[in-house]
Tab-separated table of C-alpha atoms in Angstrom:
chain	number	residue	atom	x	y	z
A	1	MET	CA	83.878	80.534	115.307
A	2	ALA	CA	82.005	80.763	118.321
A	3	ARG	CA	79.057	83.311	119.173
A	4	ILE	CA	79.320	82.499	123.242
A	5	LEU	CA	76.613	83.838	125.940
A	6	LEU	CA	78.534	87.503	127.303
A	7	PHE	CA	78.446	86.161	131.123
A	8	VAL	CA	80.563	88.964	132.806
A	9	LEU	CA	80.227	92.699	132.222
A	10	PHE	CA	80.906	94.607	135.025
A	11	SER	CA	80.461	98.723	133.122
A	12	PHE	CA	79.457	101.896	135.374
A	13	ALA	CA	77.567	104.964	133.194
A	14	ILE	CA	77.587	108.340	133.621
A	15	ALA	CA	75.002	110.605	132.038
A	16	PRO	CA	75.323	112.306	128.702
A	17	ASN	CA	74.823	116.075	129.091
A	18	SER	CA	72.501	117.870	127.939
A	19	TRP	CA	73.134	117.772	124.352
A	20	SER	CA	73.835	113.759	124.114
A	21	GLN	CA	76.769	113.517	124.140
A	22	GLU	CA	77.248	110.173	125.459
A	23	ARG	CA	79.774	109.249	128.227
A	24	PHE	CA	80.697	106.183	130.042
A	25	GLN	CA	83.594	103.045	131.320
A	26	ARG	CA	82.253	100.277	130.368
A	27	VAL	CA	84.717	96.587	131.004
A	28	TYR	CA	84.245	93.758	129.785
A	29	GLY	CA	85.990	89.820	130.104
A	30	GLY	CA	86.299	86.721	132.380
A	31	ASP	CA	88.715	84.562	134.088
A	32	GLY	CA	91.230	84.930	131.188
A	33	TYR	CA	93.690	87.795	129.723
A	34	ASP	CA	91.004	90.038	127.503
A	35	THR	CA	92.454	92.780	125.503
A	36	GLY	CA	90.233	94.969	122.924
A	37	ALA	CA	93.024	96.437	120.319
A	38	GLU	CA	90.012	98.489	117.745
A	39	VAL	CA	86.650	100.351	118.047
A	40	ILE	CA	84.409	101.455	115.656
A	41	GLU	CA	81.116	103.133	115.616
A	42	LEU	CA	77.907	101.758	113.708
A	43	ALA	CA	75.723	104.176	112.163
A	44	ASP	CA	72.993	103.652	114.299
A	45	SER	CA	76.092	105.097	117.439
A	46	SER	CA	76.586	102.033	118.545
A	47	TYR	CA	80.178	99.837	118.196
A	48	LEU	CA	82.081	96.640	118.086
A	49	VAL	CA	85.235	96.373	119.514
A	50	ALA	CA	87.845	94.335	117.722
A	51	GLY	CA	90.033	92.151	120.180
A	52	THR	CA	92.010	89.126	121.806
A	53	THR	CA	90.351	87.344	124.830
A	54	GLY	CA	92.002	84.376	126.624
A	55	SER	CA	88.301	83.117	128.831
A	56	TYR	CA	85.914	81.384	126.969
A	57	ASP	CA	87.315	78.723	125.307
A	58	PRO	CA	90.151	77.438	128.053
A	59	GLY	CA	91.791	74.910	125.965
A	60	MET	CA	92.506	77.300	123.329
A	61	SER	CA	96.307	79.869	124.336
A	62	SER	CA	93.564	82.761	123.333
A	63	GLN	CA	91.498	83.932	120.406
A	64	ILE	CA	90.127	86.598	118.201
A	65	MET	CA	87.270	88.436	119.386
A	66	LEU	CA	84.410	90.932	118.471
A	67	LEU	CA	82.110	92.295	121.121
A	68	LYS	CA	79.206	94.615	119.839
A	69	THR	CA	77.555	96.540	122.362
A	70	ASN	CA	74.689	99.728	121.750
A	71	LYS	CA	75.109	103.237	122.354
A	72	THR	CA	75.933	103.481	126.104
A	73	GLY	CA	77.966	100.007	125.772
A	74	HIS	CA	76.499	98.141	127.265
A	75	ALA	CA	77.032	94.105	125.538
A	76	GLN	CA	74.387	93.057	123.480
A	77	TRP	CA	77.228	89.451	122.223
A	78	THR	CA	80.300	88.220	121.011
A	79	VAL	CA	81.555	86.790	118.378
A	80	THR	CA	85.375	84.196	118.842
A	81	TYR	CA	87.562	82.218	116.507
A	82	GLY	CA	90.093	81.391	115.630
A	83	GLY	CA	92.143	77.479	116.330
A	84	GLN	CA	93.888	75.559	118.851
A	85	PHE	CA	97.049	78.136	118.969
A	86	ALA	CA	97.152	81.564	119.476
A	87	ASP	CA	95.164	83.472	117.589
A	88	VAL	CA	95.387	87.692	118.086
A	89	ALA	CA	93.756	91.059	116.387
A	90	GLU	CA	95.152	94.043	115.372
A	91	SER	CA	93.081	95.419	113.947
A	92	MET	CA	90.254	96.113	112.863
A	93	VAL	CA	88.349	98.879	109.320
A	94	GLU	CA	84.501	99.018	108.298
A	95	ALA	CA	85.348	97.704	104.110
A	96	ALA	CA	83.591	98.575	101.720
A	97	ASP	CA	80.758	96.953	101.632
A	98	GLY	CA	79.794	97.758	104.831
A	99	ASN	CA	81.353	94.631	106.497
A	100	PHE	CA	84.215	94.252	108.837
A	101	LEU	CA	88.503	92.912	107.987
A	102	ILE	CA	89.637	92.188	111.254
A	103	ALA	CA	93.883	91.353	110.949
A	104	GLY	CA	96.730	90.524	113.047
A	105	TYR	CA	98.623	87.091	113.496
A	106	THR	CA	97.982	83.883	114.203
A	107	GLU	CA	100.552	81.015	115.550
A	108	THR	CA	101.273	77.946	113.755
A	109	ILE	CA	101.618	74.223	114.939
A	110	GLU	CA	105.550	74.653	114.111
A	111	ASN	CA	105.120	77.206	116.356
A	112	SER	CA	105.620	81.033	113.783
A	113	TYR	CA	103.249	83.275	113.193
A	114	GLN	CA	101.717	84.068	110.132
A	115	VAL	CA	99.701	86.765	108.652
A	116	TYR	CA	96.359	86.457	109.518
A	117	ALA	CA	92.706	88.109	107.980
A	118	LEU	CA	88.938	87.443	108.506
A	119	LYS	CA	85.916	89.761	107.131
A	120	VAL	CA	82.544	89.390	108.965
A	121	THR	CA	79.318	90.710	108.593
A	122	PRO	CA	77.791	93.450	110.916
A	123	VAL	CA	76.471	90.357	113.765
A	124	GLY	CA	79.736	88.568	113.411
A	125	ASP	CA	78.940	85.919	110.606
A	126	THR	CA	82.100	85.077	109.138
A	127	ILE	CA	82.736	85.439	104.999
A	128	TRP	CA	85.956	84.197	104.605
A	129	THR	CA	90.008	83.625	106.514
A	130	ARG	CA	93.279	84.067	105.112
A	131	THR	CA	96.623	83.612	106.296
A	132	TYR	CA	99.659	84.870	105.307
A	133	GLY	CA	103.466	85.171	105.247
A	134	GLY	CA	106.358	82.304	104.890
A	135	PRO	CA	108.291	80.016	107.091
A	136	GLN	CA	109.619	82.336	109.543
A	137	TRP	CA	107.293	85.307	112.124
A	138	ASP	CA	104.657	87.383	110.585
A	139	PHE	CA	102.717	89.832	111.664
A	140	CYS	CA	100.324	92.190	111.153
A	141	HIS	CA	99.455	95.657	113.135
A	142	GLN	CA	97.740	97.324	111.561
A	143	ALA	CA	94.531	97.839	108.116
A	144	VAL	CA	93.177	100.386	106.096
A	145	ALA	CA	90.282	99.533	103.892
A	146	LEU	CA	90.658	100.554	100.918
A	147	ASN	CA	87.781	101.980	98.096
A	148	ASP	CA	87.705	98.678	95.471
A	149	GLY	CA	86.692	96.802	98.201
A	150	GLY	CA	90.190	96.281	98.608
A	151	PHE	CA	92.143	96.017	101.932
A	152	ALA	CA	96.089	97.299	102.884
A	153	LEU	CA	97.846	95.063	106.010
A	154	LEU	CA	101.046	96.380	107.722
A	155	GLY	CA	103.921	94.779	110.172
A	156	GLN	CA	106.326	92.960	109.837
A	157	THR	CA	107.626	89.714	108.069
A	158	TYR	CA	111.119	87.336	109.363
A	159	SER	CA	110.577	85.338	106.025
A	160	TYR	CA	111.022	87.495	103.515
A	161	GLY	CA	112.982	91.045	103.193
A	162	SER	CA	116.846	91.262	103.404
A	163	GLY	CA	116.984	91.793	107.061
A	164	GLU	CA	116.183	90.250	109.660
A	165	GLY	CA	112.924	91.675	110.474
A	166	ASP	CA	111.254	93.843	107.244
A	167	PHE	CA	107.604	95.966	107.401
A	168	TYR	CA	105.897	94.198	105.308
A	169	LEU	CA	103.552	95.426	103.132
A	170	LEU	CA	100.625	93.239	101.049
A	171	ARG	CA	97.803	94.443	99.349
A	172	LEU	CA	94.205	92.155	99.387
A	173	ASN	CA	91.131	91.985	97.032
A	174	ALA	CA	88.240	91.957	98.422
A	175	ASP	CA	88.050	88.105	98.511
A	176	GLY	CA	90.867	88.292	100.621
A	177	ASP	CA	93.864	87.533	97.966
A	178	THR	CA	96.929	88.356	97.442
A	179	LEU	CA	97.635	91.519	94.896
A	180	TRP	CA	100.760	91.895	95.135
A	181	THR	CA	102.943	92.403	99.189
A	182	ARG	CA	106.660	94.224	99.183
A	183	THR	CA	108.899	94.796	102.031
A	184	TYR	CA	110.889	97.562	102.772
A	185	GLY	CA	114.269	98.119	105.799
A	186	GLY	CA	118.083	96.991	105.530
A	187	ALA	CA	119.662	94.746	106.882
A	188	GLU	CA	118.852	94.674	111.017
A	189	ASP	CA	115.988	94.525	112.686
A	190	GLU	CA	112.358	97.646	111.178
A	191	SER	CA	109.164	96.799	112.323
A	192	GLY	CA	106.150	97.940	110.425
A	193	ALA	CA	102.853	99.971	113.105
A	194	ALA	CA	101.234	101.778	111.406
A	195	ILE	CA	99.286	102.986	107.615
A	196	SER	CA	97.468	105.398	106.945
A	197	LEU	CA	96.389	106.491	103.343
A	198	THR	CA	97.868	109.697	101.365
A	199	ASN	CA	95.479	111.964	99.344
A	200	ASP	CA	97.011	110.446	96.441
A	201	GLY	CA	95.953	107.547	97.254
A	202	GLY	CA	99.132	106.219	97.976
A	203	PHE	CA	100.742	104.231	101.290
A	204	TYR	CA	101.980	105.901	104.676
A	205	LEU	CA	104.300	103.624	106.533
A	206	SER	CA	105.395	104.261	109.936
A	207	GLY	CA	107.194	101.857	112.423
A	208	ASN	CA	109.949	101.863	113.850
A	209	THR	CA	114.541	101.096	112.497
A	210	GLU	CA	117.153	99.263	113.861
A	211	SER	CA	119.205	99.657	110.390
A	212	PHE	CA	118.543	103.215	109.397
A	213	GLY	CA	118.937	106.619	111.472
A	214	ALA	CA	121.517	108.300	114.173
A	215	GLY	CA	120.341	105.414	117.471
A	216	LYS	CA	120.201	102.536	118.473
A	217	GLN	CA	115.761	102.649	117.082
A	218	ASP	CA	114.236	105.020	115.383
A	219	VAL	CA	111.100	106.254	113.950
A	220	TYR	CA	110.800	104.828	110.418
A	221	MET	CA	108.372	106.766	107.227
A	222	ILE	CA	108.025	105.593	104.400
A	223	ARG	CA	105.594	107.039	101.447
A	224	THR	CA	105.008	104.523	98.794
A	225	ASP	CA	102.372	105.270	95.637
A	226	ALA	CA	99.367	103.022	96.038
A	227	VAL	CA	101.118	99.560	94.369
A	228	GLY	CA	103.744	100.169	97.173
A	229	ASP	CA	106.697	101.404	94.823
A	230	THR	CA	108.739	104.057	97.114
A	231	LEU	CA	108.629	107.720	96.794
A	232	TRP	CA	110.790	108.575	100.127
A	233	THR	CA	112.216	107.043	103.443
A	234	ARG	CA	112.796	109.215	106.773
A	235	THR	CA	114.001	108.415	109.783
A	236	MET	CA	113.430	110.176	113.538
A	237	GLY	CA	115.022	110.637	116.314
A	238	GLY	CA	118.469	110.577	118.179
A	239	VAL	CA	121.537	108.332	119.300
A	240	GLU	CA	119.434	106.216	122.146
A	241	ASP	CA	115.884	104.706	121.165
A	242	ASP	CA	112.488	106.282	119.465
A	243	VAL	CA	109.726	104.217	118.978
A	244	CYS	CA	106.401	104.414	116.438
A	245	ASN	CA	103.356	103.080	118.146
A	246	GLY	CA	100.551	105.088	116.237
A	247	ALA	CA	100.033	107.531	112.857
A	248	CYS	CA	97.562	109.390	110.561
A	249	THR	CA	97.647	111.673	107.956
A	250	THR	CA	96.622	114.774	108.569
A	251	SER	CA	93.943	116.568	106.164
A	252	ALA	CA	95.942	118.831	104.514
A	253	GLY	CA	98.246	115.663	103.308
A	254	ASP	CA	100.709	115.386	106.867
A	255	LEU	CA	101.848	112.474	108.972
A	256	VAL	CA	101.636	112.584	112.221
A	257	VAL	CA	102.907	110.064	114.270
A	258	ALA	CA	102.977	109.005	118.467
A	259	GLY	CA	104.656	106.352	119.817
A	260	GLY	CA	107.916	107.663	122.721
A	261	THR	CA	111.406	108.843	122.777
A	262	TYR	CA	114.393	107.552	125.261
A	263	ASN	CA	116.962	110.749	123.901
A	264	ASN	CA	114.690	113.829	125.831
A	265	SER	CA	115.787	113.004	129.577
A	266	PRO	CA	118.114	110.170	130.079
A	267	ASP	CA	116.216	108.107	132.028
A	268	GLU	CA	113.174	106.595	131.236
A	269	PHE	CA	110.591	107.176	128.011
A	270	ASP	CA	109.476	110.459	127.663
A	271	PHE	CA	105.608	111.059	124.323
A	272	LEU	CA	106.178	112.303	120.692
A	273	ILE	CA	104.911	114.076	118.385
A	274	HIS	CA	106.745	114.186	115.208
A	275	ARG	CA	105.216	116.006	111.668
A	276	ARG	CA	106.295	115.856	108.516
A	277	GLY	CA	105.034	116.618	105.293
A	278	ALA	CA	103.616	115.418	102.373
A	279	ASN	CA	107.369	115.961	100.867
A	280	GLY	CA	109.037	114.685	103.153
A	281	ASN	CA	109.904	117.336	105.470
A	282	SER	CA	110.189	117.468	109.308
A	283	LEU	CA	107.229	119.825	110.355
A	284	ASN	CA	107.166	120.184	114.129
A	285	THR	CA	107.875	117.599	117.247
A	286	SER	CA	106.734	116.932	120.331
A	287	MET	CA	108.834	115.410	123.133
A	288	GLU	CA	107.858	115.786	126.881
A	289	ASP	CA	109.786	115.414	130.017
A	290	GLY	CA	107.967	113.060	132.530
A	291	SER	CA	109.123	111.852	136.043
A	292	THR	CA	108.650	108.566	134.147
A	293	ASP	CA	107.937	105.705	131.614
A	294	GLU	CA	105.267	108.213	128.670
A	295	PHE	CA	104.020	106.591	125.617
A	296	TRP	CA	101.325	108.103	122.634
A	297	THR	CA	99.893	104.797	121.484
A	298	ASP	CA	97.181	106.445	118.330
A	299	VAL	CA	97.141	108.994	117.469
A	300	ILE	CA	93.908	110.468	114.894
A	301	GLU	CA	92.707	114.030	113.773
A	302	ASP	CA	88.887	114.923	114.892
A	303	SER	CA	86.209	116.526	113.940
A	304	ASN	CA	87.949	120.130	115.937
A	305	ASN	CA	90.717	119.808	112.830
A	306	GLN	CA	93.115	119.212	115.881
A	307	LEU	CA	95.305	116.238	117.126
A	308	MET	CA	93.816	113.172	119.574
A	309	VAL	CA	96.498	110.883	121.150
A	310	VAL	CA	96.259	109.140	123.795
A	311	GLY	CA	98.453	106.769	125.991
A	312	TRP	CA	99.952	105.417	129.090
A	313	VAL	CA	102.185	106.888	131.785
A	314	ASN	CA	103.444	105.049	134.690
A	315	ASP	CA	101.797	106.159	138.035
A	316	SER	CA	105.825	106.754	140.582
A	317	GLN	CA	102.646	106.835	142.939
A	318	TRP	CA	101.376	103.371	143.211
A	319	GLY	CA	103.391	101.722	140.619
A	320	LYS	CA	100.586	100.604	137.750
A	321	THR	CA	100.054	102.283	135.127
A	322	ASP	CA	97.367	104.233	133.775
A	323	PHE	CA	95.789	105.902	129.838
A	324	LEU	CA	96.322	109.698	128.695
A	325	TYR	CA	94.423	111.593	127.182
A	326	ARG	CA	95.648	114.873	124.977
A	327	ARG	CA	94.562	116.577	122.446
A	328	TYR	CA	96.652	119.221	120.417
A	329	THR	CA	97.004	120.795	117.822
A	330	LEU	CA	98.142	120.635	114.540
A	331	ASP	CA	101.054	122.910	115.509
A	332	LEU	CA	101.114	120.732	118.374
A	333	ASN	CA	100.080	122.736	120.913
A	334	PHE	CA	98.720	122.027	123.691
A	335	GLY	CA	94.432	121.904	123.164
A	336	GLY	CA	93.122	122.435	125.747
A	337	ILE	CA	92.165	119.306	127.530
A	338	GLY	CA	94.002	116.643	128.293
A	339	THR	CA	94.315	114.081	131.778
A	340	SER	CA	94.929	110.402	132.967
A	341	LYS	CA	92.314	107.885	133.906
A	342	GLY	CA	92.398	104.420	134.836
A	343	SER	CA	91.694	102.274	138.113
A	344	ASN	CA	94.065	101.519	140.600
A	345	GLU	CA	96.039	98.610	138.704
A	346	ASP	CA	97.143	98.903	135.069
A	347	ASP	CA	95.251	100.535	132.254
A	348	ARG	CA	96.178	101.369	128.807
A	349	MET	CA	94.529	102.510	125.701
A	350	PHE	CA	95.735	101.442	122.603
A	351	ASP	CA	92.995	102.978	120.033
A	352	VAL	CA	90.765	105.720	119.200
A	353	LYS	CA	87.879	107.139	117.628
A	354	THR	CA	86.136	110.695	117.033
A	355	THR	CA	82.384	109.969	117.322
A	356	MET	CA	79.884	111.072	115.927
A	357	ASP	CA	78.174	113.650	118.475
A	358	GLY	CA	82.305	115.179	118.458
A	359	GLY	CA	82.347	113.571	121.174
A	360	TYR	CA	85.875	110.156	121.321
A	361	ILE	CA	85.719	106.091	121.685
A	362	MET	CA	89.182	104.394	123.317
A	363	VAL	CA	89.770	101.011	123.879
A	364	GLY	CA	92.664	99.722	125.592
A	365	VAL	CA	93.092	96.967	128.316
A	366	THR	CA	92.922	97.350	133.049
A	367	SER	CA	93.551	94.971	135.227
A	368	GLY	CA	92.054	97.276	137.428
A	369	PHE	CA	87.603	97.664	139.324
A	370	LEU	CA	87.697	93.698	138.801
A	371	GLN	CA	90.911	92.350	140.835
A	372	ARG	CA	91.966	89.929	138.381
A	373	PHE	CA	93.453	89.796	134.581
A	374	ASP	CA	93.106	92.008	131.540
A	375	ASP	CA	89.180	92.808	130.461
A	376	VAL	CA	88.198	95.109	127.486
A	377	TYR	CA	88.069	98.995	128.980
A	378	LEU	CA	86.141	100.831	126.468
A	379	HIS	CA	85.843	104.727	126.913
A	380	LYS	CA	83.560	107.526	126.143
A	381	MET	CA	83.596	110.768	126.676
A	382	ASP	CA	82.502	114.196	125.146
A	383	ASN	CA	84.209	116.603	122.922
A	384	ASN	CA	85.866	118.504	126.128
A	385	GLY	CA	86.678	115.513	127.698
A	386	ILE	CA	84.509	115.502	130.082
A	387	THR	CA	83.920	111.880	132.307
A	388	ASP	CA	82.427	111.974	135.207
A	389	ASP	CA	83.303	109.361	138.592
A	390	PRO	CA	81.598	105.876	137.887
A	391	GLU	CA	79.209	105.041	139.926
A	392	LEU	CA	80.308	101.939	141.898
A	393	GLY	CA	79.036	98.306	142.231
A	394	LEU	CA	76.846	97.963	139.179
A	395	ALA	CA	77.318	94.898	137.111
A	396	GLU	CA	75.452	92.867	134.015
A	397	ILE	CA	74.447	89.335	132.937
A	398	THR	CA	73.108	88.939	129.305
A	399	VAL	CA	70.473	86.107	129.559
A	400	ALA	CA	68.234	84.370	126.489
A	401	GLY	CA	69.273	88.052	124.791
A	402	GLU	CA	68.806	89.836	127.622
A	403	THR	CA	70.462	91.933	130.441
A	404	PHE	CA	70.189	92.468	133.779
A	405	ALA	CA	71.258	94.733	136.529
A	406	VAL	CA	73.490	93.125	139.337
A	407	ARG	CA	73.683	95.353	142.672
A	408	PHE	CA	74.054	97.069	145.965
A	409	ALA	CA	72.120	99.715	146.877
A	410	PRO	CA	72.535	101.424	148.569
A	411	ASN	CA	75.962	101.560	147.481
A	412	PRO	CA	78.147	103.088	149.447
A	413	ILE	CA	76.618	101.806	152.559
A	414	GLU	CA	76.766	102.204	155.985
A	415	SER	CA	75.537	99.218	157.667
A	416	GLU	CA	72.828	97.643	155.871
A	417	SER	CA	72.534	96.941	151.823
A	418	SER	CA	69.783	94.660	150.110
A	419	PHE	CA	72.656	92.631	146.960
A	420	LEU	CA	69.188	92.857	144.005
A	421	ILE	CA	69.724	90.560	140.506
A	422	ASP	CA	67.165	91.779	138.196
A	423	GLY	CA	66.331	88.625	136.508
A	424	MET	CA	66.506	86.267	139.821
A	425	GLU	CA	63.577	83.798	138.046
A	426	LEU	CA	65.008	83.586	134.374
A	427	LEU	CA	68.494	83.636	135.452
A	428	LYS	CA	67.844	80.345	138.278
A	429	GLN	CA	66.247	78.768	134.227
A	430	GLU	CA	69.669	78.851	132.289
A	431	LYS	CA	72.732	78.321	135.231
A	432	ASN	CA	72.383	75.468	137.609
A	433	GLY	CA	73.413	77.028	140.863
A	434	PRO	CA	74.043	77.520	143.669
A	435	PHE	CA	73.247	80.947	143.700
A	436	LEU	CA	76.702	82.442	146.358
A	437	LEU	CA	77.571	85.945	147.562
A	438	LYS	CA	81.010	86.447	148.464
A	439	VAL	CA	82.656	90.155	149.853
A	440	PHE	CA	86.684	90.501	149.487
A	441	ASP	CA	88.150	93.306	151.918
A	442	GLY	CA	90.874	95.349	149.897
A	443	LEU	CA	92.972	92.665	150.654
A	444	GLY	CA	91.266	90.400	148.646
A	445	ARG	CA	90.736	87.937	152.159
A	446	GLU	CA	86.987	87.364	152.022
A	447	VAL	CA	84.027	88.738	154.332
A	448	VAL	CA	81.607	87.423	153.483
A	449	SER	CA	80.082	84.588	152.157
A	450	THR	CA	76.695	83.385	151.585
A	451	GLN	CA	73.484	81.747	149.039
A	452	LEU	CA	71.210	83.415	147.335
A	453	GLU	CA	67.796	82.753	147.201
A	454	ASP	CA	65.319	85.475	145.629
A	455	GLY	CA	65.627	88.772	143.839
A	456	ARG	CA	66.739	90.946	146.732
A	457	THR	CA	69.063	89.404	150.324
A	458	GLN	CA	69.313	92.150	152.820
A	459	LEU	CA	72.804	92.106	154.344
A	460	SER	CA	73.923	93.295	157.586
A	461	LEU	CA	77.218	94.132	156.554
A	462	SER	CA	78.362	96.796	159.782
A	463	HIS	CA	81.599	94.732	161.112
A	464	LEU	CA	83.180	95.362	158.133
A	465	ALA	CA	85.733	98.328	158.051
A	466	CYS	CA	85.533	101.327	155.954
A	467	GLY	CA	87.116	101.332	152.918
A	468	ILE	CA	86.255	99.374	149.426
A	469	HIS	CA	85.704	95.972	149.307
A	470	TYR	CA	84.795	93.794	146.362
A	471	TYR	CA	81.993	91.612	145.878
A	472	GLN	CA	81.803	88.095	143.351
A	473	PHE	CA	78.313	87.087	142.004
A	474	LEU	CA	78.558	83.251	141.182
A	475	SER	CA	76.726	80.492	140.230
A	476	GLY	CA	78.280	77.219	141.273
A	477	THR	CA	82.063	77.957	141.056
A	478	GLU	CA	80.698	80.310	137.606
A	479	LEU	CA	81.853	83.655	138.208
A	480	LEU	CA	78.555	86.023	136.793
A	481	ALA	CA	79.410	88.836	138.202
A	482	THR	CA	81.838	91.712	139.932
A	483	GLY	CA	82.115	95.153	140.964
A	484	LYS	CA	82.375	96.741	143.768
A	485	LEU	CA	80.915	98.109	147.251
A	486	VAL	CA	82.733	101.318	149.869
A	487	LYS	CA	81.538	100.988	153.178
A	488	VAL	CA	81.514	103.981	155.222
A	489	GLY	CA	81.702	105.668	158.857
A	490	PHE	CA	80.607	108.577	160.077
């Protein structure tokens, strides 16, 4: 485990509404690839985000990352976990004892993969770590916490089972010891994507199959009892591909799966939601035909007893992906809110939760905003799906446990602006410098480069072309913060 100074946090905040539903969008990361997999709200309305990072240790392939924010999304600390090879977080759940399980997979020295699980305290200290699996490739894609303090993990195994890949269900106790394992599948490839609890203490297992069903790949749904014995199996799909990415159990005990289908239009994936009763009978299906590839990645039942789904859609105008959210009734009719959001680069959401204030929190990945590699993207909106346009150009740096803002003021600008650094004196004590400000135009060309000595530097920027620019604040070659600067003309 490595506890690190959170050195780069581009963030933009939106004021809460009149009855204190927080709304914000924030981006976190470094110079590598950083992805958010799951977010959990804590009792004080702060958040834990589990994900994967390639930014914090250049000697590592990738590491599991745990990020703690306050209730407005300001980062407080980050912890990383893992070994020399790739470690990936896919899921996080709160245990019955108030600690947290992070689950995913780890690369071994033999170039295979094993299921990887670690239990941590609310401040990120490791309680235990475990690996599970055989000599081939084994993955965990989602975990659930159980009332006895243990866990159930669902993923895919190539080490065990009857086919190429099979559903892989592991039952663990609170100490991470294996109580039992099960595999499900046929002669071809199956992969478990989502696990949820049934109302009688069993499990819904959802994912994809190439062994059964009508098409190349179909949605594969299994209901088991509490010890993993199969009660029923179902497939859903047509002659082309149908994919499940997420699933949930409704308050009525039904199973809802979300993903994409290639059977609704001839040349792209379309949004797919399917609801099935506790006895396995098909209840509703929604397929939406857009003009580009579209996938749902997660689905929950919210505090309105409606379904909230998140996913992504290709932007046909820009050739990029935007994340999209939408609310549905349990009968899969449109529930009144839903739109696409994001930057001018790729943006995807992988997890959504309801929050105690009645809104929603979701986490995923963006390659926009900071104009670098992938970053963790955390998005908070109110119950009506409202999130105002972000303020541009605000960045934050956490130094010696304190968070300071870095910004241009004014921004947007006409000709002159000041670059402001809160906590500059403390920053000088912690960093060697020299402190540099660089500004780039929309094509990535450097148009300003200046050394900074004080917390306020007045700049004449009349030579900049009108439009959006991007700035970097550095200590030597270390990137401390980055953001947007808008030049306007009249």
